Amino acid sequence: MIQWLIDNWLKIAIPVLALLACFVVGLWVRRIIDRVFERWTVRTKWEGSQFVVKTTRRSFLYWFLLLGAFIAIEVAALPAVSALPPKAESIGVKVIGSLFILSLGWLVIILSEQLLKLYLPKLKATQSTITLAVNVIRITFIVIGALIVLQIWGVPTNPILILIVVVAIAAALALRNAAPNLFAGFQLSAAQQIKVGDYIKLETGEEGHVTEIGWSNTHIRGLDESTIVIPNSRLLQHTVINYGYPLKKAKEPFYFHSRTHLTELTGFKARNLQELVDILKKMPDTAIYYHTHHFLEQHHYLTPEPSNDFAVWVNDALGDEVLGERLASIDTFAFPNLEALKERLIGIIEEHLSKGSNFREVMPGREFHFAKSVSVILPTPYVAHDLREFVEALRKISLGSLYFHIFESRLRLGKGLNDFSIWIKDSLGETELGEEIARLDPYTYTLEGLRSALIQLIEKRIK
Amino acid sequence: VGKSTIEELRLLAAKLSGKVIQNINSTFVGGGVAEILSRMVPLLQQLGVDARWNVIKGSDEFFQVTKKFHNALHGRQERISAKDFELFLETTQKNLEEIELYGDIIFVHDPQPSGLVTRKKELGKKWIWRCHIDVSHPNEEVWNFLQPFVIQYDAAVFSAPGFSHELPIRQFLISPSIDPLSDKNKELPQETIDTVLEKYGIPKDKPIITQVSRFDYLKDPVGVIQAFELVRKSIDCRLVFAGGTATDDPESDKVLAEVREKAGNNSDIHILLIPPGSDIEINALQRASTIIVQKSLSEGFGLTVSEALWKAKPVVASAVGGIPLQVKNKFTGLLSHGVPGTAYALRQLLTNPEYARWLGENGREHIRYNFLITRHIRDYLLLFLSLDHPGDVIRL
């Protein structure tokens, strides 16, 4: 063994020296590069500079070692040295080439991942988006690296390339419907026009708060608290109104109800003022409510609306315009409850009778028929957690719902204030807006006019 | 009518799940009740309500008696003998033996089948009497005969407030309605309208005044011709009186003959006997008209007024029955109380087309919100639900 070393020391020493020389040069080059990078990181304020330096630092040493090994093999294979047979040289070069490609691939993958993780969150990409992008990068470079390594070892890569192309085409075909949504998802992430928490409204009618933006779909919570899944491509193809970030959340959500009614006839009828006032005294509050309110729903499209039933009857059937005017001018809005309203009606008629003003009887068929309303209160799908949801629901609810929360709850259910004002003040803490709505006299509007006035007040507050 | 209305109907219908609503009347064809039921029952079924429809059987004599009852309840003088009442009771008894009363809610329409309620004590269930007739000033004899039946029901339903009486049962107001998508009310192309006018030989050279109603004394066809003749003294125009007959109305041929006689040879008066089912023709005649008149002496409700208003036509109608509910005087049409008043209102509209147009447009809106079939279905659903909820506020 010793004799063999003595005989061949030159053949061993030359490659080893070449390897060591390369290692030393590598250390020296890395030092220079370190200084250059150090100056660069100080000069530039790019936040990615640190990890670029850290990641590439170790790789330089590996690459110089590989370079040294390559030179050593080539030197050992020289005819003058002839320390390696040609076959061993060929294998050695291939191993070194493979190691270099794997090392380079690993570096590219690490750098790409770091860059994606640095920049995608800034684009408000979701975690799923980041994970997908990292995986795509990994797979791409691993495949490229593997193909080069196979090429180095002389393995034919054409069949593998064809296989990859076929798989890619099959995947593209399978995902052809999803593809537009995926691209749209990228665009949405990049453009940041829609973000989680925004309130959006599509021209196709869907609306609500954005709860999740995924690769292919965006999820929104509708006004009925249902989750609506919208393909991302639709968000790009259609006009979308984005009202922006959510507003202050209410302590309790507002559940919209609707109200409809059935008219119950009492069978009582009045032919003159005395009978009217006598029966009026016996009538329940629901009859007072009916005769002072039902025209609001029945003739809500008319401006000006006809007056309450008592005024219309006194005017048209009895022909007493003076009393008709007095009854028509009763400001229903000023009364906190139906009992007080009833007393006022009775008071006006009795005062009129005490003056001996009207003892006429109406023609047969024109009697005043007392009725009362049976209210049926129904849930609606609409729920509001903030003012944006509230105002959007307000645009959609039926007139029966609007009527219930404004008129019926205040007077018939005896709350003294409309439901909207109560919620806006107590649950949202928007005292000023709540009082502004409470001051609105709903009896001076048509129902659609009232809806518009409420929407304007709330929109003004939101802005 | 909007999504919210349909959602509301579905919600109400769902609350009636498992209940069978059995409608009973006297005829499947002809007249307002059959027309309403033929629309209403399928729509209730579409909403998931198990609504069904049966008719009672009766001889021609029975229907002659019930026609007399009908007229008497409307306030007309009729000679009704003890034999007539007996025939009514006998036919009721026969029907009680034959008809199967299977509904959870038995919904009886008009006086003809009203006596079926005598089985209520035995069967239980909820019973509703739906009165489509103007009983505001009924013949006392007939009303007293029917009232013992009526008060056995759980509730009675009337078409106008004036029809109610002091009764020991709950009474509800439910107005009838029109179906805007039916042949009688849907939009028509001008060619169809022209074809119908041509078919009946009605030239378009003058304003057309039209009354659509059965040949029935209560529709006052002679009064319509009298009012028309008063108008014609100063304004050149045509009158179209288009009517049909119903299987339960044996009197209509006699009325038609009288109307023809009154019209005489006046080429501007067109008396048209329209066969049942000619809804598109009725629609076309209404749409071709300048003014629609409904000069009834008494009305169950007067749906032809709603049909005319839905077509945005100015309407002159008598202030009877349910007509004042549809025509808010000077807002959605003009109300009249006699032949001269009708003629005066017609002249006003013929000479003020802008005013006539404004009334017609208001009228259409009034019908849209208050007299379309969706409102009617809602009221019926509420009625069925209210039977189990005696209070004034029902939370569903």
Tab-separated table of C-alpha atoms in Angstrom, chain B residues 109-362:
chain	number	residue	atom	x	y	z
B	109	HIS	CA	-119.838	29.705	-1.693
B	110	ASP	CA	-123.150	31.572	-1.942
B	111	PRO	CA	-126.626	30.573	-0.712
B	112	GLN	CA	-127.246	27.531	-2.943
B	113	PRO	CA	-125.077	25.086	-0.922
B	114	SER	CA	-125.329	27.030	2.376
B	115	GLY	CA	-127.549	24.393	4.013
B	116	LEU	CA	-124.752	21.806	3.950
B	117	VAL	CA	-123.565	23.284	7.243
B	118	THR	CA	-126.250	21.311	9.053
B	119	ARG	CA	-123.755	18.435	9.151
B	120	LYS	CA	-121.245	20.560	11.069
B	121	LYS	CA	-122.295	19.217	14.476
B	122	GLU	CA	-121.792	15.675	13.258
B	123	LEU	CA	-118.548	16.238	11.308
B	124	GLY	CA	-116.885	19.047	13.216
B	125	LYS	CA	-114.227	20.759	11.057
B	126	LYS	CA	-114.087	24.446	10.215
B	127	TRP	CA	-116.843	25.899	8.087
B	128	ILE	CA	-116.774	29.197	6.202
B	129	TRP	CA	-119.620	30.749	4.264
B	130	ARG	CA	-118.463	32.921	1.403
B	131	CYS	CA	-121.242	35.283	0.355
B	132	HIS	CA	-120.584	36.761	-3.088
B	133	ILE	CA	-123.928	38.573	-3.102
B	134	ASP	CA	-124.838	42.099	-2.080
B	135	VAL	CA	-126.908	41.337	1.038
B	136	SER	CA	-126.893	44.888	2.343
B	137	HIS	CA	-130.660	45.235	1.967
B	138	PRO	CA	-131.934	41.673	1.662
B	139	ASN	CA	-135.477	40.504	1.452
B	140	GLU	CA	-136.212	39.788	5.122
B	141	GLU	CA	-138.054	36.545	4.400
B	142	VAL	CA	-135.147	34.996	2.511
B	143	TRP	CA	-132.513	36.355	4.883
B	144	ASN	CA	-134.416	35.032	7.906
B	145	PHE	CA	-134.665	31.671	6.178
B	146	LEU	CA	-130.932	31.537	5.477
B	147	GLN	CA	-129.649	33.120	8.684
B	148	PRO	CA	-130.053	29.986	10.848
B	149	PHE	CA	-127.679	28.261	8.418
B	150	VAL	CA	-125.280	31.191	8.295
B	151	ILE	CA	-124.800	31.425	12.050
B	152	GLN	CA	-123.753	27.794	12.234
B	153	TYR	CA	-120.590	28.623	10.275
B	154	ASP	CA	-117.347	29.522	12.019
B	155	ALA	CA	-117.016	32.621	9.885
B	156	ALA	CA	-118.715	34.447	7.050
B	157	VAL	CA	-116.959	36.338	4.284
B	158	PHE	CA	-118.422	39.295	2.405
B	159	SER	CA	-117.178	41.296	-0.548
B	160	ALA	CA	-118.012	44.737	0.804
B	161	PRO	CA	-118.383	46.234	4.296
B	162	GLY	CA	-122.035	47.097	3.677
B	163	PHE	CA	-122.942	43.447	3.203
B	164	SER	CA	-122.197	42.490	6.792
B	165	HIS	CA	-124.882	42.066	9.445
B	166	GLU	CA	-124.896	41.865	13.188
B	167	LEU	CA	-124.151	38.162	13.470
B	168	PRO	CA	-122.834	36.037	16.336
B	169	ILE	CA	-120.005	34.735	14.163
B	170	ARG	CA	-116.831	36.372	12.858
B	171	GLN	CA	-117.272	38.216	9.571
B	172	PHE	CA	-114.460	39.091	7.222
B	173	LEU	CA	-114.137	41.401	4.259
B	174	ILE	CA	-112.475	39.804	1.255
B	175	SER	CA	-112.898	41.436	-2.089
B	176	PRO	CA	-112.709	39.302	-5.214
B	177	SER	CA	-109.978	39.847	-7.730
B	178	ILE	CA	-108.871	39.530	-11.325
B	179	ASP	CA	-106.075	37.481	-12.816
B	180	PRO	CA	-103.896	39.821	-14.911
B	181	LEU	CA	-102.508	36.912	-16.925
B	182	SER	CA	-105.851	35.414	-17.880
B	183	ASP	CA	-107.265	35.723	-21.387
B	184	LYS	CA	-109.731	38.288	-20.096
B	185	ASN	CA	-107.078	40.635	-18.801
B	186	LYS	CA	-103.799	40.023	-20.602
B	187	GLU	CA	-102.373	42.520	-23.067
B	188	LEU	CA	-103.666	42.069	-26.636
B	189	PRO	CA	-102.160	43.113	-29.961
B	190	GLN	CA	-104.111	45.753	-31.869
B	191	GLU	CA	-104.789	43.236	-34.673
B	192	THR	CA	-106.727	40.988	-32.263
B	193	ILE	CA	-108.799	43.931	-31.049
B	194	ASP	CA	-109.538	45.001	-34.625
B	195	THR	CA	-110.486	41.442	-35.597
B	196	VAL	CA	-112.998	41.210	-32.751
B	197	LEU	CA	-114.522	44.594	-33.626
B	198	GLU	CA	-114.810	43.478	-37.229
B	199	LYS	CA	-116.384	40.165	-36.201
B	200	TYR	CA	-119.132	41.949	-34.283
B	201	GLY	CA	-119.509	44.716	-36.889
B	202	ILE	CA	-118.428	47.577	-34.616
B	203	PRO	CA	-116.804	50.431	-36.544
B	204	LYS	CA	-114.102	52.506	-34.838
B	205	ASP	CA	-115.474	55.781	-36.177
B	206	LYS	CA	-116.867	57.068	-32.837
B	207	PRO	CA	-116.065	56.794	-29.145
B	208	ILE	CA	-117.267	53.455	-27.798
B	209	ILE	CA	-119.044	53.143	-24.454
B	210	THR	CA	-119.207	49.552	-23.230
B	211	GLN	CA	-120.901	47.626	-20.474
B	212	VAL	CA	-119.876	44.019	-20.020
B	213	SER	CA	-122.230	42.025	-17.854
B	214	ARG	CA	-124.698	39.186	-17.852
B	215	PHE	CA	-128.185	39.870	-19.174
B	216	ASP	CA	-129.614	40.414	-15.742
B	217	TYR	CA	-132.097	42.992	-14.396
B	218	LEU	CA	-129.647	43.800	-11.618
B	219	LYS	CA	-127.127	45.037	-14.203
B	220	ASP	CA	-129.741	47.528	-15.429
B	221	PRO	CA	-129.095	47.107	-19.162
B	222	VAL	CA	-132.145	49.211	-19.980
B	223	GLY	CA	-130.808	51.985	-17.732
B	224	VAL	CA	-127.526	51.839	-19.650
B	225	ILE	CA	-129.358	52.362	-22.935
B	226	GLN	CA	-131.303	55.272	-21.412
B	227	ALA	CA	-128.103	56.935	-20.196
B	228	PHE	CA	-126.516	56.383	-23.610
B	229	GLU	CA	-129.455	57.999	-25.342
B	230	LEU	CA	-129.075	61.072	-23.094
B	231	VAL	CA	-125.386	61.311	-23.965
B	232	ARG	CA	-126.084	60.874	-27.670
B	233	LYS	CA	-128.125	64.042	-27.692
B	234	SER	CA	-124.916	66.053	-27.537
B	235	ILE	CA	-122.050	63.653	-28.339
B	236	ASP	CA	-121.887	61.150	-31.180
B	237	CYS	CA	-120.844	57.768	-29.805
B	238	ARG	CA	-121.587	54.037	-29.806
B	239	LEU	CA	-122.829	51.700	-27.098
B	240	VAL	CA	-121.720	48.110	-26.834
B	241	PHE	CA	-123.555	45.879	-24.390
B	242	ALA	CA	-121.721	42.582	-24.242
B	243	GLY	CA	-123.077	39.822	-22.082
B	244	GLY	CA	-123.454	36.132	-21.583
B	245	THR	CA	-125.545	33.699	-19.631
B	246	ALA	CA	-124.841	31.291	-16.757
B	247	THR	CA	-126.188	27.794	-16.205
B	248	ASP	CA	-127.611	28.825	-12.824
B	249	ASP	CA	-129.442	31.887	-14.258
B	250	PRO	CA	-132.647	30.940	-16.067
B	251	GLU	CA	-133.750	34.590	-16.394
B	252	SER	CA	-131.141	35.895	-18.799
B	253	ASP	CA	-132.988	35.068	-22.065
B	254	LYS	CA	-135.926	37.190	-20.983
B	255	VAL	CA	-133.658	40.117	-20.094
B	256	LEU	CA	-131.841	39.824	-23.428
B	257	ALA	CA	-135.118	40.018	-25.311
B	258	GLU	CA	-136.118	43.162	-23.393
B	259	VAL	CA	-132.761	44.799	-24.061
B	260	ARG	CA	-133.006	44.055	-27.783
B	261	GLU	CA	-136.438	45.540	-27.856
B	262	LYS	CA	-135.244	48.685	-26.061
B	263	ALA	CA	-132.306	49.089	-28.459
B	264	GLY	CA	-134.638	48.818	-31.435
B	265	ASN	CA	-133.029	49.589	-34.779
B	266	ASN	CA	-130.420	52.009	-33.458
B	267	SER	CA	-127.300	51.108	-35.429
B	268	ASP	CA	-125.092	52.723	-32.782
B	269	ILE	CA	-126.236	50.249	-30.140
B	270	HIS	CA	-124.577	46.841	-30.365
B	271	ILE	CA	-126.145	44.094	-28.243
B	272	LEU	CA	-123.733	41.179	-28.245
B	273	LEU	CA	-124.480	37.750	-26.841
B	274	ILE	CA	-121.036	36.442	-26.060
B	275	PRO	CA	-120.774	32.668	-25.508
B	276	PRO	CA	-119.046	31.371	-22.347
B	277	GLY	CA	-115.288	31.119	-22.684
B	278	SER	CA	-114.962	34.061	-25.099
B	279	ASP	CA	-112.604	35.813	-22.741
B	280	ILE	CA	-110.286	37.196	-25.392
B	281	GLU	CA	-113.273	38.756	-27.151
B	282	ILE	CA	-114.441	40.407	-23.924
B	283	ASN	CA	-110.895	41.608	-23.349
B	284	ALA	CA	-110.709	43.044	-26.869
B	285	LEU	CA	-114.063	44.818	-26.526
B	286	GLN	CA	-112.978	46.398	-23.237
B	287	ARG	CA	-109.663	47.498	-24.714
B	288	ALA	CA	-111.383	48.965	-27.763
B	289	SER	CA	-113.692	51.034	-25.560
B	290	THR	CA	-113.330	54.700	-24.780
B	291	ILE	CA	-115.261	54.400	-21.525
B	292	ILE	CA	-116.495	51.402	-19.572
B	293	VAL	CA	-119.763	51.696	-17.747
B	294	GLN	CA	-121.170	49.454	-15.018
B	295	LYS	CA	-124.590	50.775	-14.190
B	296	SER	CA	-125.664	47.986	-11.868
B	297	LEU	CA	-128.599	48.324	-9.488
B	298	SER	CA	-126.959	45.868	-7.159
B	299	GLU	CA	-123.647	44.051	-7.293
B	300	GLY	CA	-121.998	41.187	-5.521
B	301	PHE	CA	-118.792	42.984	-6.250
B	302	GLY	CA	-118.629	43.992	-9.905
B	303	LEU	CA	-115.396	42.452	-11.139
B	304	THR	CA	-115.912	43.892	-14.609
B	305	VAL	CA	-115.009	47.242	-13.043
B	306	SER	CA	-111.656	45.870	-11.924
B	307	GLU	CA	-111.135	44.392	-15.394
B	308	ALA	CA	-111.786	47.774	-16.995
B	309	LEU	CA	-109.582	49.653	-14.538
B	310	TRP	CA	-106.767	47.165	-15.053
B	311	LYS	CA	-106.906	48.121	-18.739
B	312	ALA	CA	-106.539	51.754	-17.600
B	313	LYS	CA	-109.982	52.600	-18.932
B	314	PRO	CA	-112.009	55.432	-17.411
B	315	VAL	CA	-114.989	53.937	-15.633
B	316	VAL	CA	-118.446	55.233	-14.787
B	317	ALA	CA	-120.157	52.921	-12.316
B	318	SER	CA	-122.987	52.828	-9.840
B	319	ALA	CA	-122.090	53.273	-6.188
B	320	VAL	CA	-123.462	49.860	-5.252
B	321	GLY	CA	-122.045	46.678	-3.769
B	322	GLY	CA	-118.305	46.456	-4.024
B	323	ILE	CA	-117.976	49.094	-6.715
B	324	PRO	CA	-117.088	51.967	-4.323
B	325	LEU	CA	-114.172	49.841	-3.143
B	326	GLN	CA	-112.846	49.774	-6.688
B	327	VAL	CA	-113.847	53.250	-7.803
B	328	LYS	CA	-112.714	55.946	-5.413
B	329	ASN	CA	-114.891	58.730	-6.759
B	330	LYS	CA	-112.928	61.296	-8.774
B	331	PHE	CA	-109.652	59.459	-8.033
B	332	THR	CA	-109.983	56.164	-9.891
B	333	GLY	CA	-113.255	56.683	-11.766
B	334	LEU	CA	-116.646	58.301	-11.428
B	335	LEU	CA	-119.503	56.992	-9.321
B	336	SER	CA	-123.126	57.591	-10.261
B	337	HIS	CA	-126.482	57.047	-8.611
B	338	GLY	CA	-128.954	56.950	-11.511
B	339	VAL	CA	-129.500	57.338	-15.229
B	340	PRO	CA	-128.986	61.141	-15.392
B	341	GLY	CA	-125.874	60.902	-13.177
B	342	THR	CA	-124.434	58.199	-15.392
B	343	ALA	CA	-125.110	60.254	-18.511
B	344	TYR	CA	-123.526	63.341	-16.914
B	345	ALA	CA	-120.399	61.396	-15.933
B	346	LEU	CA	-120.119	59.905	-19.430
B	347	ARG	CA	-120.337	63.362	-21.006
B	348	GLN	CA	-117.663	64.672	-18.638
B	349	LEU	CA	-115.255	61.947	-19.637
B	350	LEU	CA	-115.991	62.125	-23.351
B	351	THR	CA	-115.316	65.858	-23.413
B	352	ASN	CA	-112.246	65.725	-21.111
B	353	PRO	CA	-110.022	62.947	-22.434
B	354	GLU	CA	-107.013	64.048	-20.336
B	355	TYR	CA	-109.019	63.749	-17.149
B	356	ALA	CA	-110.373	60.417	-18.353
B	357	ARG	CA	-106.828	59.194	-18.965
B	358	TRP	CA	-105.682	60.312	-15.487
B	359	LEU	CA	-108.575	58.449	-13.867
B	360	GLY	CA	-107.793	55.345	-15.917
B	361	GLU	CA	-104.132	55.350	-14.905
B	362	ASN	CA	-104.977	55.803	-11.230
